[in-house]
Amino acid sequence: MKAHKYHTQSDCEVIAHLYEEIGEEVVEKLDGMFSFVLVDLRDKSFIAARDPLGITPLYLGWGNDGSVWFASEMKALKDDCERFESFPPGHMYSSKQGGLRRYYNPPWFNESIPAEPYDPLILRHAFEKSVIKRLMTDVPFGVLLSGGLDSSLVAAVAQRHLAGSTAAKQWGNKLHSFCVGLEGSPDLKAGREVADYIGTVHKEFHFTVQEGLDAISDVIYHIETYDVTTIRASTPMFLMSRKIKALGVKMVLSGEGSDEIFGGYLYFHKAPNKEEFHKETCRKLKALHLYDCLRANKSTSAWGLEARVPFLDRDFVNLAMSIDPAEKMINKKEGKIEKWIIRKAFDDEENPYLPKHILYRQKEQFSDGVGYSWIDGLKDHAASQVSDQMLANAKHIYPHNTPGTKEGYYYRMIFERCFPQESARLTVPGGPSVACSTAAAIAWDKAWANNLDPSGRAATGVHDSAYEGGEVESSAVSHKEGGEDGLANSKVGDKVQEAIAVA
C-alpha cells in the first residue's frame, strides 16, 4: 500500500485506504476475518463482503421498498425485511453490479482431488505462521484450551512464540488459558495437563447441567440457530465466554476448523476411499459458516469477546487442502488415527510441543468433552418438555426441517418464539447426520441409517468409549460442522448491531 494518513487506531481503516487504491478488488487482498459494508461517498456506491470461510457472520435482507439491508445478526433484519438470508462466505455484493459475486475460488473448491505430497515441516511452519499472525493484538488475550488436539496445538504454538511477539511487551510472556466443563469432565483434566506442560496461566470454569439448561433460551437467541449440535456445544462456550470477559480478557484463540480440513470427525474412519474422504472435507468446509464458525463467533461475541481461529487462516487452509487425501486417510493398522498428518507434523522428539498421549488423544466433540452427562441432561430435559404426541405431530407444526427428536423439537420451539419468520428458519440447514457427518457420508456405513445422532460417539465401533447415560437416541437431526482467524481483524463496522439500510 501507499503511505496514508490514518485517522483512527482501528484495523478497519486499512480497508478504506486500500479501496481508495484498487477499488472493489480490495476484498481479494484481505487476509483475516471480516464482514463489512463500505460506502463510497464520492458516487454513493457501496460494497459488502464476507471473509472466505464465513468466520464472521453477515446477513443480507431485502425490504418491501426495494432497499437492501446488511447486518451481523439476523435479529436486526427480522422486523424490517420482507426476506433475508445468510450472506455467502467468500462473496462480495456490489451496488454497481447489482448483486453477488464470488471472489474466493481456491483449487479445492471444485472438489477435484489434489495430489501434492505431504511434508510435515511445511505444514507445521504454515500453522505456526497462522498462530503468530493472530498474536497481533493490543488487548488482553488468551486461548481456549480443552485439552483436545486442536486447542492444545493452538495453545502450544502461541505459548512458544509469545515471547517474541509485540503482544508480550504489553501483556507479558505468560499465555492465559481457559477451559470449561462439568466437574470431572475429560476436557478439564486434559486441559489442566496441557496447561501445566506448556506453562500457561490456566483458569477452569465449572458449570452444572442445570446452569446449562437455564441458559438454553439465551443461547438460541444469540446463536440464532436450532441446530442440535451447535446448541449443545454453544452453551458451555457461551457460559465460559461471560466469565472470561469478566476477567478483562477481550480476545481468545480457539481451535475450530481442524476437523473439517483433516477429516477429524470419527465417522471419517469409514471413508471408503480418498476421493470420498476429500469430497466430504470440502462439503464440511463449505458449510462451516452455518455451524462451528457461527458457534465460535456468536457464543463469544454475545459477551464482547473476540475469537480468532488459526486453523481457518486462508493460506493454511489452501495448503492443507492441496495435500493428497490419501495422506489424511485413517488406517489403524498403520497407526494412522484421525488427523494423523497434523499430529505427525508436531511430533517433535527433540523439542516436543505436547505430551505424546495428548498429541494422539482421540477426537472428542466439544459438547461431549465438557462432560458426557451434559448431553444426557439435555435429552432428559427435552423429554420433560416435549410429549410423544407433540413429536408425532412435528411434521405438521414444522414442515421445514422437521425435528426428529424431542431435543430438536425443544430447540425449535424456542427458536420459533425468537425468530418466527420463514426466512429465519431457512437460514438453518437440515438433513440426516451421524456423528457430525453430512447427509452424503451416511452411505459409507449401512448401519448408520438406524443410528442417526450428532454426537461423535454415534460412529459405531469407532470411539473408544460410550455414553454413560446408556443407549444413544436414534434420530434424524441436523448435521453440525465444525472457527476464527484475524490477521488484521478486518471488519468495517465490526459487529454491526444495527442493520445498515441502503436504498
Coordinates of C-alpha atoms in Angstrom, one line a residue:
M1 CA 0.0 0.0 0.0
K2 CA 0.9 3.6 -0.5
A3 CA 1.5 5.9 2.5
H4 CA -1.8 7.1 4.0
K5 CA -2.7 9.4 6.9
Y6 CA -4.7 7.3 9.4
H7 CA -7.3 9.0 11.5
T8 CA -8.1 6.1 13.9
Q9 CA -6.4 3.3 15.7
S10 CA -8.8 0.8 14.1
D11 CA -7.6 -2.0 11.9
C12 CA -10.7 -1.5 9.8
E13 CA -9.4 1.8 8.4
V14 CA -6.9 -0.1 6.3
I15 CA -9.7 -1.4 4.2
A16 CA -10.9 2.1 3.3
H17 CA -7.5 3.2 2.2
L18 CA -6.9 0.1 0.2
Y19 CA -10.3 0.6 -1.5
E20 CA -9.1 4.1 -2.5
E21 CA -6.2 2.5 -4.3
I22 CA -7.7 -0.6 -6.0
G23 CA -11.5 -0.3 -5.7
E24 CA -13.6 -3.4 -5.4
E25 CA -10.6 -5.7 -5.7
V26 CA -9.9 -4.9 -2.1
V27 CA -11.7 -8.0 -0.9
E28 CA -9.3 -10.3 -2.7
K29 CA -6.3 -8.7 -0.9
L30 CA -7.6 -9.1 2.7
D31 CA -6.2 -11.7 4.9
G32 CA -8.3 -12.3 8.0
M33 CA -11.8 -12.5 9.2
F34 CA -14.2 -9.8 8.2
S35 CA -17.8 -8.8 7.4
F36 CA -18.2 -5.2 6.3
V37 CA -20.2 -2.7 4.3
L38 CA -18.1 0.1 2.7
V39 CA -19.9 3.1 1.2
D40 CA -18.1 5.3 -1.3
L41 CA -19.4 8.8 -0.7
R42 CA -18.0 10.0 -3.9
D43 CA -20.6 8.3 -6.0
K44 CA -22.9 6.8 -3.3
S45 CA -22.0 3.2 -4.4
F46 CA -21.2 0.5 -1.8
I47 CA -19.8 -3.0 -1.4
A48 CA -20.5 -5.6 1.2
A49 CA -18.2 -8.6 1.8
R50 CA -17.6 -11.6 4.0
D51 CA -14.4 -13.5 4.6
P52 CA -13.6 -16.6 2.6
L53 CA -15.0 -19.2 5.0
G54 CA -17.6 -17.1 6.9
I55 CA -15.8 -16.9 10.2
T56 CA -17.7 -13.7 11.0
P57 CA -21.4 -13.6 10.5
L58 CA -23.2 -11.4 7.9
Y59 CA -26.8 -11.4 6.7
L60 CA -28.4 -9.9 3.7
G61 CA -32.0 -8.7 3.5
W62 CA -34.5 -7.0 1.2
G63 CA -37.2 -4.5 2.2
N64 CA -40.6 -4.1 0.6
D65 CA -39.4 -0.8 -0.9
G66 CA -36.6 -2.4 -2.8
S67 CA -33.9 -1.5 -0.2
V68 CA -31.0 -3.8 0.6
W69 CA -30.0 -4.4 4.2
F70 CA -26.9 -5.9 5.8
A71 CA -26.4 -6.9 9.5
S72 CA -24.2 -9.2 11.5
E73 CA -27.2 -10.6 13.2
M74 CA -30.5 -11.6 11.6
K75 CA -32.4 -10.2 14.6
A76 CA -31.5 -6.8 13.3
L77 CA -33.3 -7.6 10.0
K78 CA -36.3 -9.8 11.0
D79 CA -38.7 -6.9 11.6
D80 CA -37.8 -4.7 8.7
C81 CA -37.1 -7.0 5.8
E82 CA -39.5 -8.9 3.7
R83 CA -36.9 -11.7 3.4
F84 CA -33.4 -12.2 4.5
E85 CA -30.7 -14.9 4.3
S86 CA -27.1 -15.7 5.3
F87 CA -24.6 -13.8 3.2
P88 CA -22.5 -16.4 1.5
P89 CA -18.8 -16.6 2.5
G90 CA -16.2 -15.6 0.0
H91 CA -18.6 -13.3 -1.8
M92 CA -18.9 -9.6 -2.4
Y93 CA -22.1 -7.6 -3.0
S94 CA -21.6 -4.6 -5.3
S95 CA -24.2 -2.0 -5.8
K96 CA -22.7 -1.1 -9.2
Q97 CA -23.1 -4.7 -10.3
G98 CA -26.4 -5.2 -8.6
G99 CA -25.7 -8.5 -7.0
L100 CA -23.3 -11.0 -5.5
R101 CA -20.1 -12.4 -7.0
R102 CA -17.7 -15.0 -5.6
Y103 CA -14.1 -13.7 -5.1
Y104 CA -12.7 -16.8 -3.2
N105 CA -12.1 -19.6 -5.6
P106 CA -9.4 -21.9 -4.3
P107 CA -8.5 -25.1 -6.2
W108 CA -10.1 -27.3 -3.6
F109 CA -13.5 -25.6 -4.1
N110 CA -14.5 -27.6 -7.1
E111 CA -13.7 -30.8 -5.1
S112 CA -11.1 -32.0 -7.6
I113 CA -8.7 -34.5 -6.0
P114 CA -5.4 -32.9 -5.0
A115 CA -2.1 -34.7 -5.3
E116 CA 0.5 -32.6 -3.5
P117 CA 2.9 -34.7 -1.3
Y118 CA 2.7 -34.4 2.4
D119 CA 5.6 -32.5 4.0
P120 CA 5.2 -32.4 7.8
L121 CA 7.6 -29.5 8.3
I122 CA 5.9 -27.3 5.7
L123 CA 2.5 -28.0 7.3
R124 CA 3.9 -27.2 10.8
H125 CA 5.5 -24.0 9.7
A126 CA 2.4 -22.9 7.9
F127 CA 0.3 -23.4 11.1
E128 CA 2.9 -21.7 13.3
K129 CA 2.8 -18.7 10.9
S130 CA -1.0 -18.6 11.2
V131 CA -0.9 -18.6 15.0
I132 CA 1.8 -15.9 15.1
K133 CA -0.4 -13.7 12.8
R134 CA -3.1 -13.9 15.4
L135 CA -0.9 -12.8 18.2
M136 CA -1.0 -9.3 16.7
T137 CA -3.2 -7.6 19.3
D138 CA -3.4 -4.6 21.6
V139 CA -5.9 -6.0 24.0
P140 CA -5.7 -8.6 26.9
F141 CA -6.0 -12.1 25.3
G142 CA -5.8 -15.8 26.0
V143 CA -6.5 -19.2 24.5
L144 CA -9.4 -21.6 24.9
L145 CA -7.8 -24.9 25.9
S146 CA -10.0 -28.0 26.2
G147 CA -7.0 -30.4 26.1
G148 CA -8.0 -31.8 22.8
L149 CA -5.6 -31.9 19.9
D150 CA -6.7 -28.7 18.2
S151 CA -6.9 -26.3 21.1
S152 CA -3.7 -27.8 22.5
L153 CA -1.7 -27.2 19.3
V154 CA -3.0 -23.6 19.2
A155 CA -2.0 -23.0 22.8
A156 CA 1.4 -24.8 22.5
V157 CA 2.4 -22.8 19.4
A158 CA 1.1 -19.5 20.9
Q159 CA 3.0 -20.0 24.1
R160 CA 6.1 -20.9 22.3
H161 CA 6.1 -17.8 20.1
L162 CA 4.5 -15.3 22.5
A163 CA 7.8 -14.1 23.9
G164 CA 8.9 -12.8 20.5
S165 CA 5.6 -11.0 19.8
T166 CA 4.6 -7.4 20.2
A167 CA 1.7 -8.5 22.4
A168 CA 4.2 -9.8 25.0
K169 CA 5.6 -6.3 25.5
Q170 CA 2.2 -5.3 26.8
W171 CA 0.8 -8.4 28.4
G172 CA 3.8 -10.4 29.4
N173 CA 5.3 -13.7 28.2
K174 CA 2.8 -16.0 30.0
L175 CA -0.2 -17.1 28.0
H176 CA -3.6 -17.3 29.8
S177 CA -5.7 -20.4 29.0
F178 CA -9.3 -21.2 29.8
C179 CA -11.3 -24.4 30.0
V180 CA -14.9 -25.2 30.8
G181 CA -16.6 -28.4 31.8
L182 CA -18.8 -30.3 34.2
E183 CA -17.0 -31.3 37.4
G184 CA -14.7 -34.2 36.5
S185 CA -15.1 -33.9 32.7
P186 CA -12.5 -35.2 30.3
D187 CA -11.7 -31.7 29.0
L188 CA -11.0 -30.2 32.4
K189 CA -8.5 -33.0 33.2
A190 CA -6.8 -32.8 29.8
G191 CA -6.8 -29.0 29.7
R192 CA -5.1 -28.8 33.1
E193 CA -2.4 -31.3 32.0
V194 CA -1.6 -29.4 28.8
A195 CA -1.6 -26.1 30.6
D196 CA 0.9 -27.5 33.1
Y197 CA 3.1 -28.9 30.3
I198 CA 3.3 -25.8 28.1
G199 CA 3.3 -23.3 31.1
T200 CA 0.2 -21.2 30.7
V201 CA -1.7 -19.4 33.4
H202 CA -4.7 -21.7 33.5
K203 CA -8.3 -21.0 34.6
E204 CA -11.0 -23.6 34.9
F205 CA -14.7 -22.8 34.8
H206 CA -17.2 -25.3 36.1
F207 CA -20.9 -25.4 35.2
T208 CA -23.7 -27.6 36.2
V209 CA -26.2 -29.3 33.9
Q210 CA -28.9 -27.1 35.4
E211 CA -26.9 -23.9 34.7
G212 CA -26.6 -25.0 31.1
L213 CA -30.3 -25.8 30.8
D214 CA -31.2 -22.4 32.2
A215 CA -29.1 -20.7 29.5
I216 CA -30.6 -22.5 26.5
S217 CA -33.1 -19.8 25.6
D218 CA -30.4 -17.1 25.7
V219 CA -28.0 -19.3 23.7
I220 CA -30.6 -19.8 20.9
Y221 CA -31.4 -16.1 20.9
H222 CA -27.7 -15.1 20.5
I223 CA -26.6 -18.0 18.3
E224 CA -29.6 -17.8 16.0
T225 CA -30.0 -21.5 15.2
Y226 CA -31.9 -24.6 16.1
D227 CA -29.2 -27.0 15.0
V228 CA -28.8 -29.6 17.8
T229 CA -25.1 -30.0 17.9
T230 CA -24.5 -26.3 17.6
I231 CA -26.6 -25.6 20.6
R232 CA -25.1 -28.4 22.6
A233 CA -21.6 -27.0 22.1
S234 CA -22.5 -23.3 22.2
T235 CA -24.0 -23.5 25.7
P236 CA -20.7 -24.3 27.6
M237 CA -18.8 -21.8 25.3
F238 CA -21.4 -19.1 26.0
L239 CA -21.2 -19.6 29.8
M240 CA -17.4 -19.6 29.6
S241 CA -17.2 -16.5 27.5
R242 CA -19.1 -14.5 30.0
K243 CA -16.6 -15.4 32.7
I244 CA -13.6 -14.8 30.5
K245 CA -14.8 -11.3 29.6
A246 CA -15.4 -10.6 33.3
L247 CA -11.7 -11.1 33.8
G248 CA -10.9 -8.3 31.4
V249 CA -9.9 -10.5 28.5
K250 CA -11.1 -9.3 25.1
M251 CA -9.7 -11.8 22.6
V252 CA -9.1 -15.6 22.6
L253 CA -7.6 -18.0 20.2
S254 CA -9.6 -21.1 19.5
G255 CA -9.2 -24.4 17.7
E256 CA -12.2 -24.7 15.3
G257 CA -11.7 -25.8 11.7
S258 CA -9.2 -28.6 12.0
D259 CA -11.7 -31.4 11.9
E260 CA -13.1 -30.2 8.6
I261 CA -9.7 -29.8 7.0
F262 CA -8.1 -33.0 8.2
G263 CA -11.2 -35.3 8.5
G264 CA -11.1 -35.4 12.2
Y265 CA -14.6 -36.5 13.0
L266 CA -14.8 -40.1 13.9
Y267 CA -17.1 -41.1 11.0
F268 CA -14.2 -40.4 8.7
H269 CA -12.9 -43.8 9.8
K270 CA -15.4 -45.3 7.4
A271 CA -14.5 -43.2 4.3
P272 CA -14.3 -45.8 1.5
N273 CA -11.5 -44.1 -0.5
K274 CA -9.5 -40.9 -0.7
E275 CA -11.9 -39.4 -3.2
E276 CA -14.9 -39.6 -0.9
F277 CA -12.7 -38.5 2.0
H278 CA -11.7 -35.3 0.2
K279 CA -15.1 -34.5 -1.1
E280 CA -16.5 -34.8 2.4
T281 CA -13.9 -32.4 3.8
C282 CA -14.8 -29.9 1.0
R283 CA -18.5 -30.2 1.9
K284 CA -17.7 -29.6 5.5
L285 CA -15.6 -26.6 4.9
K286 CA -18.2 -25.0 2.6
A287 CA -20.9 -25.3 5.3
L288 CA -18.7 -24.3 8.2
H289 CA -20.2 -20.9 8.4
L290 CA -23.5 -22.4 9.3
Y291 CA -22.2 -24.4 12.3
D292 CA -18.9 -24.0 14.1
C293 CA -18.0 -20.6 12.8
L294 CA -21.4 -19.4 13.8
R295 CA -21.0 -21.0 17.3
A296 CA -17.5 -19.8 17.9
N297 CA -18.2 -16.2 16.8
K298 CA -21.6 -15.7 18.4
S299 CA -21.0 -17.5 21.7
T300 CA -18.1 -15.2 22.4
S301 CA -19.4 -12.0 20.7
A302 CA -22.5 -12.2 22.9
W303 CA -20.3 -11.0 25.7
G304 CA -18.0 -8.7 23.7
L305 CA -15.2 -11.3 23.4
E306 CA -13.5 -11.9 20.1
A307 CA -12.5 -15.4 18.9
R308 CA -9.7 -16.0 16.4
V309 CA -9.2 -19.4 14.8
P310 CA -5.7 -20.1 13.3
F311 CA -6.8 -23.3 11.6
L312 CA -9.0 -21.2 9.3
D313 CA -6.3 -19.0 8.0
R314 CA -6.8 -18.7 4.3
D315 CA -3.2 -19.7 3.3
F316 CA -3.2 -22.6 5.8
V317 CA -6.5 -24.0 4.5
N318 CA -5.4 -23.8 0.9
L319 CA -2.1 -25.6 1.7
A320 CA -3.7 -28.3 3.8
M321 CA -6.5 -28.9 1.2
S322 CA -3.9 -29.3 -1.5
I323 CA -2.3 -32.4 0.1
D324 CA -3.1 -35.8 -1.4
P325 CA -6.1 -37.0 0.7
A326 CA -4.6 -40.5 0.8
E327 CA -2.2 -39.0 3.4
K328 CA -5.2 -38.0 5.5
M329 CA -7.0 -41.4 5.4
I330 CA -7.3 -43.2 8.7
N331 CA -5.6 -46.6 8.9
K332 CA -5.3 -48.1 12.4
K333 CA -3.2 -50.9 11.1
E334 CA -0.5 -48.4 10.0
G335 CA -1.0 -46.4 13.2
K336 CA -2.8 -43.5 11.4
I337 CA -5.6 -42.2 13.5
E338 CA -7.8 -39.2 12.6
K339 CA -5.9 -36.0 11.8
W340 CA -2.7 -38.0 11.6
I341 CA -0.9 -35.6 9.3
I342 CA -1.2 -32.6 11.7
R343 CA -0.3 -34.8 14.7
K344 CA 2.8 -36.1 12.9
A345 CA 3.7 -32.5 11.9
F346 CA 4.0 -31.6 15.6
D347 CA 5.6 -34.8 16.8
D348 CA 9.0 -33.3 17.6
E349 CA 11.1 -35.7 19.7
E350 CA 13.8 -33.1 20.4
N351 CA 11.6 -30.2 21.3
P352 CA 8.1 -31.6 21.9
Y353 CA 5.1 -29.3 21.7
L354 CA 2.8 -31.6 23.6
P355 CA 2.8 -34.9 25.6
K356 CA 2.5 -37.9 23.3
H357 CA -0.8 -39.0 24.8
I358 CA -2.3 -35.6 24.2
L359 CA -0.9 -35.3 20.7
Y360 CA -2.5 -38.6 19.9
R361 CA -5.7 -38.2 22.0
Q362 CA -8.8 -39.4 20.3
K363 CA -11.3 -36.9 19.0
E364 CA -13.9 -35.6 21.3
Q365 CA -16.6 -33.2 20.2
F366 CA -16.7 -30.1 22.4
S367 CA -20.2 -31.0 23.7
D368 CA -19.0 -34.5 24.6
G369 CA -15.7 -33.4 26.1
V370 CA -17.2 -30.9 28.6
G371 CA -18.9 -33.9 30.3
Y372 CA -21.0 -36.7 28.9
S373 CA -23.8 -36.1 31.3
W374 CA -24.4 -32.8 29.6
I375 CA -25.9 -34.4 26.5
D376 CA -27.9 -36.8 28.7
G377 CA -29.2 -33.9 30.7
L378 CA -30.3 -32.1 27.6
K379 CA -32.2 -35.1 26.3
D380 CA -33.9 -35.7 29.7
H381 CA -34.9 -32.1 29.9
A382 CA -36.3 -32.0 26.4
A383 CA -38.2 -35.2 27.1
S384 CA -39.9 -33.4 30.0
Q385 CA -40.9 -30.5 27.8
V386 CA -42.0 -32.3 24.6
S387 CA -44.6 -35.0 24.7
D388 CA -44.8 -38.1 22.5
Q389 CA -47.9 -36.6 20.8
M390 CA -46.1 -33.3 20.1
L391 CA -43.2 -35.2 18.4
A392 CA -45.6 -37.3 16.4
N393 CA -47.2 -34.2 15.0
A394 CA -43.9 -32.4 14.4
K395 CA -44.2 -32.6 10.6
H396 CA -47.4 -30.6 10.7
I397 CA -46.1 -28.0 13.1
Y398 CA -42.7 -27.7 11.5
P399 CA -42.9 -28.9 7.9
H400 CA -39.4 -27.5 7.1
N401 CA -36.5 -29.3 8.7
T402 CA -39.0 -31.3 10.8
P403 CA -37.3 -32.2 14.1
G404 CA -36.9 -35.9 14.6
T405 CA -36.1 -35.9 18.3
K406 CA -37.6 -34.3 21.4
E407 CA -34.3 -32.4 21.9
G408 CA -34.6 -31.0 18.4
Y409 CA -38.2 -30.1 18.9
Y410 CA -37.5 -28.3 22.1
Y411 CA -34.8 -26.1 20.5
R412 CA -37.1 -25.5 17.5
M413 CA -39.9 -24.2 19.8
I414 CA -37.5 -21.7 21.4
F415 CA -36.1 -20.6 18.1
E416 CA -39.6 -20.0 16.6
R417 CA -40.5 -17.8 19.5
C418 CA -37.4 -15.7 18.9
F419 CA -37.5 -15.8 15.1
P420 CA -40.9 -16.7 13.7
Q421 CA -40.1 -15.6 10.2
E422 CA -39.9 -18.1 7.3
S423 CA -36.6 -16.5 6.3
A424 CA -35.1 -17.2 9.7
R425 CA -35.9 -20.9 9.7
L426 CA -34.5 -21.2 6.2
T427 CA -31.0 -20.0 7.4
V428 CA -30.6 -23.3 9.4
P429 CA -29.8 -26.3 7.1
G430 CA -31.1 -29.7 8.0
G431 CA -30.8 -33.3 6.8
P432 CA -29.8 -36.5 8.5
S433 CA -26.4 -36.9 10.1
V434 CA -24.3 -39.4 12.1
A435 CA -21.5 -38.1 14.3
C436 CA -21.5 -34.7 12.6
S437 CA -21.4 -36.1 9.0
T438 CA -23.1 -34.5 6.0
A439 CA -26.0 -36.5 4.6
A440 CA -23.9 -37.8 1.8
A441 CA -21.5 -39.5 4.1
I442 CA -24.1 -41.6 5.8
A443 CA -23.9 -44.0 2.8
W444 CA -20.4 -45.0 4.0
D445 CA -21.9 -47.4 6.5
K446 CA -25.3 -49.1 6.2
A447 CA -25.5 -49.4 10.0
W448 CA -25.7 -45.7 10.4
A449 CA -29.1 -45.4 8.8
N450 CA -30.6 -46.5 12.0
N451 CA -28.3 -44.6 14.4
L452 CA -28.5 -41.0 13.3
D453 CA -27.2 -39.0 16.2
P454 CA -25.0 -35.9 16.0
S455 CA -22.6 -37.0 18.8
G456 CA -19.2 -38.3 17.7
R457 CA -19.9 -41.4 19.8
A458 CA -22.6 -42.4 17.4
A459 CA -19.9 -43.6 14.9
T460 CA -20.5 -47.2 15.9
G461 CA -17.3 -49.2 16.6
V462 CA -15.0 -46.2 16.3
H463 CA -14.9 -44.3 19.6
D464 CA -13.1 -46.0 22.5
S465 CA -15.9 -45.5 25.0
A466 CA -19.7 -44.9 25.0
Y467 CA -22.2 -42.7 26.8
E468 CA -22.5 -43.1 30.5
G469 CA -26.2 -42.4 30.1
G470 CA -27.0 -45.5 28.1
E471 CA -28.2 -46.0 24.6
V472 CA -27.8 -43.3 22.0
E473 CA -31.2 -42.0 21.0
S474 CA -31.9 -42.9 17.3
S475 CA -33.0 -39.8 15.4
A476 CA -32.6 -37.8 12.3
V477 CA -31.2 -34.4 13.2
S478 CA -29.3 -31.6 11.5
H479 CA -25.6 -32.1 11.0
K480 CA -23.1 -29.9 12.6
E481 CA -20.0 -28.6 11.1
G482 CA -17.0 -27.8 13.0
G483 CA -13.6 -21.2 13.7
E484 CA -11.9 -17.6 13.8
D485 CA -9.0 -16.0 12.2
G486 CA -7.9 -12.4 12.3
L487 CA -4.7 -11.1 10.9
A488 CA -5.9 -7.6 10.7
N489 CA -9.4 -8.1 12.2
S490 CA -10.6 -6.6 9.0
K491 CA -14.2 -5.8 9.9
V492 CA -15.5 -2.5 8.9
G493 CA -18.4 -1.9 11.2
D494 CA -17.2 -4.8 13.3
K495 CA -20.2 -6.5 14.9
V496 CA -22.9 -4.3 13.3
Q497 CA -25.7 -4.4 15.9
E498 CA -27.9 -2.1 13.8
A499 CA -28.8 -3.1 10.2
I500 CA -27.4 -0.8 7.6
A501 CA -30.2 0.1 5.1
V502 CA -29.1 1.1 1.6
A503 CA -31.9 2.5 -0.6

